[in-house]
CSV table of C-alpha atoms in Angstrom, one decimal:
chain,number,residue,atom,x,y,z
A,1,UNK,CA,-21.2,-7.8,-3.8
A,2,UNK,CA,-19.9,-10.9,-2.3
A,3,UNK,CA,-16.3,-12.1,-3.9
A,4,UNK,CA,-16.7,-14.0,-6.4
A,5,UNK,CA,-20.1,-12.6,-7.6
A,6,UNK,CA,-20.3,-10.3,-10.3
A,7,UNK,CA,-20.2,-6.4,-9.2
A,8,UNK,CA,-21.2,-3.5,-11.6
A,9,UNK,CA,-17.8,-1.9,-13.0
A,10,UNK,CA,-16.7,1.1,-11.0
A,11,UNK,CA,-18.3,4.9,-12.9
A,12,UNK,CA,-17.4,7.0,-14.7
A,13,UNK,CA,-14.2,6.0,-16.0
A,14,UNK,CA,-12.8,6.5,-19.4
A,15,UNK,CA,-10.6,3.8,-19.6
A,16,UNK,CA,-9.7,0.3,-18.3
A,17,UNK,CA,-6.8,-2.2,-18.6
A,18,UNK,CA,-6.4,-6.2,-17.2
A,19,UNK,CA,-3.3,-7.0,-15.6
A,20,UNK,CA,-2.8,-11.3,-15.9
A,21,UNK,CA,-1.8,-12.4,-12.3
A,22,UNK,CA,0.1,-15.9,-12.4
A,23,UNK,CA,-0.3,-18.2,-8.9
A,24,UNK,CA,2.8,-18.7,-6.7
A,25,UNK,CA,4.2,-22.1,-6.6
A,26,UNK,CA,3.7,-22.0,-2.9
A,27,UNK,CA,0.1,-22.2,-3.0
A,28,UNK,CA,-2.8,-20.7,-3.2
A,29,UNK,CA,-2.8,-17.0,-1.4
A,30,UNK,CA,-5.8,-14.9,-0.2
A,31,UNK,CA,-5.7,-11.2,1.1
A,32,UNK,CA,-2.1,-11.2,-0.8
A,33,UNK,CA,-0.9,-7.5,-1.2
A,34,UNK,CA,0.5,-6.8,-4.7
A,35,UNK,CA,2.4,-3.6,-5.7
A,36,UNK,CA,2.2,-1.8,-8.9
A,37,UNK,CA,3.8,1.3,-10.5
A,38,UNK,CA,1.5,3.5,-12.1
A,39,UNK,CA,2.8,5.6,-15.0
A,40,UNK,CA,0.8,8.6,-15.7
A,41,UNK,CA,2.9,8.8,-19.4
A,42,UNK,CA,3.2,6.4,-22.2
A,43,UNK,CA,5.5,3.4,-22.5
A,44,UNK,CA,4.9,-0.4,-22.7
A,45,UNK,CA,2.7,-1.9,-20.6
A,46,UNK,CA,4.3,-5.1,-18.1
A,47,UNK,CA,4.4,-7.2,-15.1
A,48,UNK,CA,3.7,-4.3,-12.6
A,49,UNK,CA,4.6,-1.4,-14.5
A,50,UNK,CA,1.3,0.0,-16.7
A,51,UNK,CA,1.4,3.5,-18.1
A,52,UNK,CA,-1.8,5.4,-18.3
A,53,UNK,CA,-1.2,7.3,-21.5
A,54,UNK,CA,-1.8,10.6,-20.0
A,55,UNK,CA,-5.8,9.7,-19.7
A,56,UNK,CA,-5.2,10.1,-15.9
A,57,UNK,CA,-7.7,13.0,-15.1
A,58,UNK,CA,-6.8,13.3,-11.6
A,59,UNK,CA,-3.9,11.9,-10.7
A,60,UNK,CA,-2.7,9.7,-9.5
A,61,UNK,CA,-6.8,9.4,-7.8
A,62,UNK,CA,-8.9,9.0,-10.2
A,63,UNK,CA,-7.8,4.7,-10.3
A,64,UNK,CA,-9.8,1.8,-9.3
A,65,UNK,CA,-8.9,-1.9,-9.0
A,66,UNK,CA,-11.2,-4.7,-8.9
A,67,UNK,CA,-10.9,-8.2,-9.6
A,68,UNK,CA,-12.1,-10.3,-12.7
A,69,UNK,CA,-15.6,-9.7,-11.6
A,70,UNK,CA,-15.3,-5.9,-10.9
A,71,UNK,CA,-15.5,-6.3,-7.3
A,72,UNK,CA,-13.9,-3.8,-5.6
A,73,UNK,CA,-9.8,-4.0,-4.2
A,74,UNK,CA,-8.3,-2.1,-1.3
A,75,UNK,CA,-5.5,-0.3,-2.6
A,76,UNK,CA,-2.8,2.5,-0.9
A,77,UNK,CA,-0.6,4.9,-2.4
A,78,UNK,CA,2.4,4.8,-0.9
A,79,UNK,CA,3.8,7.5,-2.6
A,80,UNK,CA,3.5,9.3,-6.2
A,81,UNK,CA,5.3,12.5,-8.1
A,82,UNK,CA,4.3,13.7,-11.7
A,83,UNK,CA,5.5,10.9,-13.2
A,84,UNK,CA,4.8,7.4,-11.6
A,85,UNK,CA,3.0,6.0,-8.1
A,86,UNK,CA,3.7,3.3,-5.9
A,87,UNK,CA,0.7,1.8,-5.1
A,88,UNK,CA,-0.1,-1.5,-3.3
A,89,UNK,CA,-3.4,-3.4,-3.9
A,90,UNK,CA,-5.0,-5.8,-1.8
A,91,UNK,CA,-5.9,-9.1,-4.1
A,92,UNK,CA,-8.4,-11.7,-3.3
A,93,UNK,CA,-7.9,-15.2,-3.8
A,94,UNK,CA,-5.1,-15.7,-6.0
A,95,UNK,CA,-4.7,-19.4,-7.3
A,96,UNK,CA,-1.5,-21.7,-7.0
A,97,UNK,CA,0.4,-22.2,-10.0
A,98,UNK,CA,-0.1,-22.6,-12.5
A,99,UNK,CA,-3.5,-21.2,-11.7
A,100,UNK,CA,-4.3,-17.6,-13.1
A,101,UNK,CA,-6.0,-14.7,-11.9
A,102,UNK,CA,-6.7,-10.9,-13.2
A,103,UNK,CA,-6.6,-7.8,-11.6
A,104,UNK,CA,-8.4,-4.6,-13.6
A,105,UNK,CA,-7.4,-1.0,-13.2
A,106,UNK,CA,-9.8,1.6,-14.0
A,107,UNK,CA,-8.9,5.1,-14.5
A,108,UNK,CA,-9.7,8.8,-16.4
A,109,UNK,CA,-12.4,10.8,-14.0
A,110,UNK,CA,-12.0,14.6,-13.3
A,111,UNK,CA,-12.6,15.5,-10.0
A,112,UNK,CA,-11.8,11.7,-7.8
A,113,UNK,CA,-10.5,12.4,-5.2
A,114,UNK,CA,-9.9,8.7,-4.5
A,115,UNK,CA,-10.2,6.1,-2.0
A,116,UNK,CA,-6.5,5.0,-0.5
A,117,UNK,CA,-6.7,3.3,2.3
A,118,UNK,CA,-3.4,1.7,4.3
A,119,UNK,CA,-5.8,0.2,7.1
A,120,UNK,CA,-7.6,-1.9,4.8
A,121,UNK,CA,-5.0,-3.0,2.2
A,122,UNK,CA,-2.1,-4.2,4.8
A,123,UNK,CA,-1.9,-6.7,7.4
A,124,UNK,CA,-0.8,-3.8,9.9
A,125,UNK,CA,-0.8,-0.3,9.2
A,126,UNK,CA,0.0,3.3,10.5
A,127,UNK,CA,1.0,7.0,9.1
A,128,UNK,CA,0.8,8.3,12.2
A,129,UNK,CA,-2.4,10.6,11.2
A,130,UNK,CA,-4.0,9.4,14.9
A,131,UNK,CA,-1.9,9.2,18.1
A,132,UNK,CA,-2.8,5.3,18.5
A,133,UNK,CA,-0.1,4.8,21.1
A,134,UNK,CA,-2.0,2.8,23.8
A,135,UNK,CA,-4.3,1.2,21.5
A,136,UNK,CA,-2.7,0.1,18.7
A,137,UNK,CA,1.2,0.4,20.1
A,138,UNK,CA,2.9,-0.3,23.0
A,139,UNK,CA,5.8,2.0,23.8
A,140,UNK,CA,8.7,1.6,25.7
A,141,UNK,CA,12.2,3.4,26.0
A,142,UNK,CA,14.5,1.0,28.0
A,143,UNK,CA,17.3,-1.6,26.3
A,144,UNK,CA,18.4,-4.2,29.1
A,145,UNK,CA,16.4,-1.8,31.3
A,146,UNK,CA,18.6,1.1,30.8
A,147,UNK,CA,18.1,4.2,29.5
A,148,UNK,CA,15.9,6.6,29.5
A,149,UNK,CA,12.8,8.5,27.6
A,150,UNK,CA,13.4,11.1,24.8
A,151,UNK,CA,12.3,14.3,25.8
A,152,UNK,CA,10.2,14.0,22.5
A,153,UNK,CA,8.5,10.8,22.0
A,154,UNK,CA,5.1,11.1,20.6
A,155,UNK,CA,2.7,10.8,17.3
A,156,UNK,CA,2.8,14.5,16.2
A,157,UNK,CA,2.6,16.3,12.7
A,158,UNK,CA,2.2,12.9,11.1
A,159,UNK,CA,4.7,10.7,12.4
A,160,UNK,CA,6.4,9.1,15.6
A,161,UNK,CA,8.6,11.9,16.6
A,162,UNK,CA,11.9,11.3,18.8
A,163,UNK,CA,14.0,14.7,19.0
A,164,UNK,CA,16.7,14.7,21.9
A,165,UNK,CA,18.1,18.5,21.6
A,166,UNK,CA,20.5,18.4,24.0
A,167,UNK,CA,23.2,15.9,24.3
A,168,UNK,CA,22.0,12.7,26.7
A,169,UNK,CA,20.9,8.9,26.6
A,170,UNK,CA,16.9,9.2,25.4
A,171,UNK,CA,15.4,6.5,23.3
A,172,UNK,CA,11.4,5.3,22.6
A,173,UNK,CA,10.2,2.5,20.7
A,174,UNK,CA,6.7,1.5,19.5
A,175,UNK,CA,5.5,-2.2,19.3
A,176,UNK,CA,2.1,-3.4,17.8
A,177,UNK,CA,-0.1,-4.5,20.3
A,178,UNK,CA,-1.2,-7.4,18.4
A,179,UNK,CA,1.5,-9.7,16.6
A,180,UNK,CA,1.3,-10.9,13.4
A,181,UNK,CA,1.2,-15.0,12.4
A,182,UNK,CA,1.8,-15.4,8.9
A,183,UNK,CA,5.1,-14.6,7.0
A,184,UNK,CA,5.6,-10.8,6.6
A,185,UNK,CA,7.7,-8.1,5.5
A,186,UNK,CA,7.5,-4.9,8.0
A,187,UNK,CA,8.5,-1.3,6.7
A,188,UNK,CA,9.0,1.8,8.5
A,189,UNK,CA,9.9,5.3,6.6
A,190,UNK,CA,12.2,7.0,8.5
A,191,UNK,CA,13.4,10.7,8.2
A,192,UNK,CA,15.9,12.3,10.2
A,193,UNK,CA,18.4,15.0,11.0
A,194,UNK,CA,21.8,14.3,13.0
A,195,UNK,CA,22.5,18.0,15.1
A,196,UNK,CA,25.4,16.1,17.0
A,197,UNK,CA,27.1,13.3,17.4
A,198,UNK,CA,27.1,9.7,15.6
A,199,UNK,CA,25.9,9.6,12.3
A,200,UNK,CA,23.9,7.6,11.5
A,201,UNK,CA,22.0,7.1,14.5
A,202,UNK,CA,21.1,4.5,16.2
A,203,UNK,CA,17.8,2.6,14.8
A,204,UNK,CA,16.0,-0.3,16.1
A,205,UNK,CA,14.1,-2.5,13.8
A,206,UNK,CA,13.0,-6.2,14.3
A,207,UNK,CA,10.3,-8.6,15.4
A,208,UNK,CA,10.1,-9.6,19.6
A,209,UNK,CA,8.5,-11.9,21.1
A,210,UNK,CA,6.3,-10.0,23.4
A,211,UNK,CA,8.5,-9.6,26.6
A,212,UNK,CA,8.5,-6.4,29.0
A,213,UNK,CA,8.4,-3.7,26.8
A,214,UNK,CA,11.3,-2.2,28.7
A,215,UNK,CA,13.7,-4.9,28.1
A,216,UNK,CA,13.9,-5.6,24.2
A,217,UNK,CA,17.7,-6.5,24.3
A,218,UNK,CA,16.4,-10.5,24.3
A,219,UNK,CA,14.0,-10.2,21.6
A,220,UNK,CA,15.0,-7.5,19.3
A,221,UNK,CA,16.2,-9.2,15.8
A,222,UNK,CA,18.2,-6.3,14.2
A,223,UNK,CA,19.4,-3.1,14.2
A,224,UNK,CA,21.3,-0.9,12.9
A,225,UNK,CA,24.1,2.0,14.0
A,226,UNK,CA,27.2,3.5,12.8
A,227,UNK,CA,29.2,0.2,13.3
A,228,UNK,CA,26.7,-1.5,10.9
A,229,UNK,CA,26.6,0.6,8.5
A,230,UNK,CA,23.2,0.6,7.8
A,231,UNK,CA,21.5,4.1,7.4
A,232,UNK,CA,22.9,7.0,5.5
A,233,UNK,CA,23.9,10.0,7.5
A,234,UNK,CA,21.2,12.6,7.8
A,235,UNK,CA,19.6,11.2,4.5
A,236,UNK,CA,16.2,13.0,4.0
A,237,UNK,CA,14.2,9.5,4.1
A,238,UNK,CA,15.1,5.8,4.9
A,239,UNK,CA,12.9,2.9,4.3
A,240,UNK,CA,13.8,0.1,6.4
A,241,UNK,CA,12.5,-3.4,6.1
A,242,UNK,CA,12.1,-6.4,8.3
A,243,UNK,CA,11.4,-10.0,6.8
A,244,UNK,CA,10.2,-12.9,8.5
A,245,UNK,CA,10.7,-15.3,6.1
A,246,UNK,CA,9.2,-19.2,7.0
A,247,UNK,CA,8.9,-21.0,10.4
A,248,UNK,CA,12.9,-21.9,9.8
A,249,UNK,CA,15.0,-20.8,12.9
A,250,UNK,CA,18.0,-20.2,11.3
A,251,UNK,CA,18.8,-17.2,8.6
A,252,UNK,CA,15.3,-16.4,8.7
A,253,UNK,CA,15.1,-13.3,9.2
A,254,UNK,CA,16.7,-10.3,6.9
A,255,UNK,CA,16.6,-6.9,7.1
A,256,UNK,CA,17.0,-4.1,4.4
A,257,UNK,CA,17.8,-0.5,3.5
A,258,UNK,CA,15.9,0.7,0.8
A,259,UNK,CA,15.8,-2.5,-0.5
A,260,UNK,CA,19.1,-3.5,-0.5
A,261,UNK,CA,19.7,-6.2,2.1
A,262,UNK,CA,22.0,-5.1,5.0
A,263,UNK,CA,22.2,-8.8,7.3
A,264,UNK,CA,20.6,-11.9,7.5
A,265,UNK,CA,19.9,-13.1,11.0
A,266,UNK,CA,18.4,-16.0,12.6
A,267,UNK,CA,15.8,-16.1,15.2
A,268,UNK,CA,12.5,-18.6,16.9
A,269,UNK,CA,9.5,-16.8,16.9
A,270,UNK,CA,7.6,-19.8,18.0
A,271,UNK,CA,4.0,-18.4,17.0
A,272,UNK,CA,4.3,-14.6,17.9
A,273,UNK,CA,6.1,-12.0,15.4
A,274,UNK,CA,5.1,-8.8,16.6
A,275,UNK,CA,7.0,-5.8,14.5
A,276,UNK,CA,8.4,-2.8,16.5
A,277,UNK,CA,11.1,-0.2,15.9
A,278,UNK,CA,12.4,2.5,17.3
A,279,UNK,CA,15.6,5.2,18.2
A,280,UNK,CA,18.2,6.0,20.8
A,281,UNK,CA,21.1,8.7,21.4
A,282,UNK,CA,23.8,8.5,23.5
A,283,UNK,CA,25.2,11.1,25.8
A,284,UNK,CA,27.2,12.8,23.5
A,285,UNK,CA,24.3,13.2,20.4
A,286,UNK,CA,21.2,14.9,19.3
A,287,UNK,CA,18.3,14.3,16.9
A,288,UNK,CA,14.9,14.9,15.2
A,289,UNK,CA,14.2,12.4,14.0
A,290,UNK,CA,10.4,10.9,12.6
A,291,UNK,CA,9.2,7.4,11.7
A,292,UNK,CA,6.9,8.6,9.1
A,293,UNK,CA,4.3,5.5,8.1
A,294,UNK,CA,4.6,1.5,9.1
A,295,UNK,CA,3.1,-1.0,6.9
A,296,UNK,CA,3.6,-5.3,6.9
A,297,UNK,CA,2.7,-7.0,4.1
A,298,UNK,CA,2.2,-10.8,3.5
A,299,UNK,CA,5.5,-12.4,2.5
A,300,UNK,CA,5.8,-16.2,0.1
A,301,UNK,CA,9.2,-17.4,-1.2
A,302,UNK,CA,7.6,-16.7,-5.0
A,303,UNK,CA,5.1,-14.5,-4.9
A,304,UNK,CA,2.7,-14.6,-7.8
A,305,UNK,CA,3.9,-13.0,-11.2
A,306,UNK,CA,2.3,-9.7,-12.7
A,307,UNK,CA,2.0,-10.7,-16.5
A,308,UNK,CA,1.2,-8.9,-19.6
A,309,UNK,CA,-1.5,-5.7,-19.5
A,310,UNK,CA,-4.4,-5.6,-22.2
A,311,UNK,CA,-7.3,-2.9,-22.8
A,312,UNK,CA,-10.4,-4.1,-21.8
A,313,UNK,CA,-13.4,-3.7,-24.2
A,314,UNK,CA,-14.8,-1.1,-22.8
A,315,UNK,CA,-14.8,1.5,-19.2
A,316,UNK,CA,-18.1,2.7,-19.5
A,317,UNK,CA,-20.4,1.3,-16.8
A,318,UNK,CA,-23.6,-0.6,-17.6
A,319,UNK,CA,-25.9,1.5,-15.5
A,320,UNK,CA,-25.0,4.4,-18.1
A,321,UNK,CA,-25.0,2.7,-21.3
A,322,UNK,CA,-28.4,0.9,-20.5
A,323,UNK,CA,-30.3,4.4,-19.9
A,324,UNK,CA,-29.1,5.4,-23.4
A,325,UNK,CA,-29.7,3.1,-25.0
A,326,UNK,CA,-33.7,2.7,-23.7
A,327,UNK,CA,-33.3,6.5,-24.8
A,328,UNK,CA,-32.1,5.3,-28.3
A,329,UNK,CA,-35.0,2.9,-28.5
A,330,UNK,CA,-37.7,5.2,-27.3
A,331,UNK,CA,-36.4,8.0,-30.1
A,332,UNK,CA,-36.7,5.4,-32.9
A,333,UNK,CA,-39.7,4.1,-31.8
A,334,UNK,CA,-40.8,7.5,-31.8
A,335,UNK,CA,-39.3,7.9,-35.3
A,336,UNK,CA,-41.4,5.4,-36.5
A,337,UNK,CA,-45.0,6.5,-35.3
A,338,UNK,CA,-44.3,9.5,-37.2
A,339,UNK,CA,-43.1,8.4,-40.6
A,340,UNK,CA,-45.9,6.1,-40.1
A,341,UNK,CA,-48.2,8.9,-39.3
A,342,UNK,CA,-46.5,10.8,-42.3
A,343,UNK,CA,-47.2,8.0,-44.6
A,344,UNK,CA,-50.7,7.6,-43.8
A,345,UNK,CA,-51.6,11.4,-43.8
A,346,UNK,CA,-50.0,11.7,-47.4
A,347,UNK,CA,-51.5,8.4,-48.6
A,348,UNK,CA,-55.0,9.8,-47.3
A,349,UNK,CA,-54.6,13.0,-49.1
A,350,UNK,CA,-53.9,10.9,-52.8
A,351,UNK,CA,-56.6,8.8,-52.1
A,352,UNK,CA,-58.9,11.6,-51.4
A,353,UNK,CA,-57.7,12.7,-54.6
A,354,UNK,CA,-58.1,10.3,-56.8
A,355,UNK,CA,-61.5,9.9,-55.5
């Protein structure tokens, strides 16, 4: 169904709930990436939190989103435990302030298996389930053309794998092939294991402009290392984010650690932002070390507001209820015809009675 026309509701759910999206101030957004956490418990419905009251029958799968006119959303699940799931959806138009919009989650069907899909929900995407170096990524291993290449550097066992097990310089790097041009926040997991030397590592995260891939030392925009202070030795799992915040060329870029910003840099990008990241050791280190997904989202100074949750009417899709009830209507016609048939019969009999 075309957006904006009116789809059939997603089947076989038990259950449904509208989410009120308020517009940004900024203006009016399309293709806008939202994230929600999913509660598969009970608690008090707001803003991006909604709890699903333990109705979930497959979770955290069995959920659809669509917009106000049940067309279909591209979501992801970024990641999920018993309790709660991370999960980004894709919205379509979105209306500036103080404009509104609605989003509608459906959920409660055994046996979904669901339909999360990175690729379609994000502006740039990759878990690293495909080796896509050389067609999505370039990849390079040099730093003011030094260095030299990781023994390990490849997409393997679902993620960008850089392991150096003895002590040398090695380094790779990945860079999308195509840059982005609107505002955008980049995010790469990272998990990793320090078996010598500094600790942290050294991590490279930022937005280039394109140059040689072996030379990033004049584009890269951050990074981080022992002296910054920005990873947590041999943590399990690191999310590190890279914002590109407005066509500014001063403190417009900043770059986080789980969230929590680490430094604020400033950089032209001119027209080209293209996101890349990657890792080097020294001669006196080791690691294994694995750059589990990569996602960039669009980025907005206020992004629009998730509001107050309400049940909707009903789940149930049309195509279901209007087969029962043409059942319900063919049974009481039935019905009918024979207390009719009963009536007459018996009215027959008295009059042949009487007679």
């Amino acid at each position: 169904t075309a957006a904006g026309g009116h789809a059939a509701a997603p089947g076989g759910y038990s259950n449904a709930k509208i989410n009120t999206i308020y517009g940004s101030p900024d203006g009016a957004l399309d293709a806008y990436q939202l994230l929600f956490t999913l509660h598969s418990g009970s608690g008090n419905d707001q803003g991006a939190d909604v709890y699903l009251d333990g109705q979930s029958l497959s979770w955290p799968y069995d959920i659809r989103f669509t917009d106000g006119n049940d067309n279909l959303l591209s979501y992801w699940i970024e990641s999920y435990d018993g309790a709660s799931a991370r999960v980004w959806v894709k919205m379509g138009p979105v209306p500036a302030a103080p404009g509104t919009t609605t989003v509608i989650l459906y959920y409660g069907k055994a046996g979904d298996k669901g339909v999360s899909n990175g690729a379609n929900t994000f502006m740039a995407f990759d878990d690293f389930s495909n080796n896509l170096i050389d067609t999505y990524w370039d990849e390079g291993y040099a730093y003011n053309g030094a260095w030299a290449w990781a023994p390990t550097h490849t997409i393997e066992h679902g993620g960008y794998h850089i392991s150096v097990p003895v002590p040398r310089d090695g380094a790779g790097f990945l860079r999308l092939k195509s840059p982005l041009t609107a505002p955008s926040v980049s995010v790469v997991s990272l998990s990793y294991t320090n078996l010598m030397g500094r600790s942290p590592p050294w991590v490279y995260i930022g937005f280039d402009y394109g140059g040689p891939i072996n030379h990033y030392s004049p584009y890269v925009m951050g990074y981080w290392g022992s002296t910054e202070g920005g990873l947590r030795p041999n943590a399990p799992m690191d999310m590190l984010q890279v914002k590109w915040s407005d066509g500014a060329t001063t403190n417009n870029v900043k770059i986080y650690r789980d969230n929590s910003l680490i430094t604020t840099q400033s950089a032209d990008f001119g027209v080209a932002r293209t996101p890349m990241f990657g890792l080097r050791t020294a001669s006196m280190e080791t690691i294994d070390a694995y750059f589990t997904y990569f996602y960039a989202y669009r980025y907005t100074a206020n992004p629009p507001v998730q509001g107050a949750w309400s049940e909707k009417s009903s789940a149930l899709d049309l195509s279901l209820i209007w087969p029962m009830a043409v059942g319900v209507v063919c049974c009481a016609a039935l019905l009918l015809v024979v207390i009719v048939f009963v009536i007459g019969y018996i009215w027959g009999k008295r009059k042949k009675k009487i007679g």
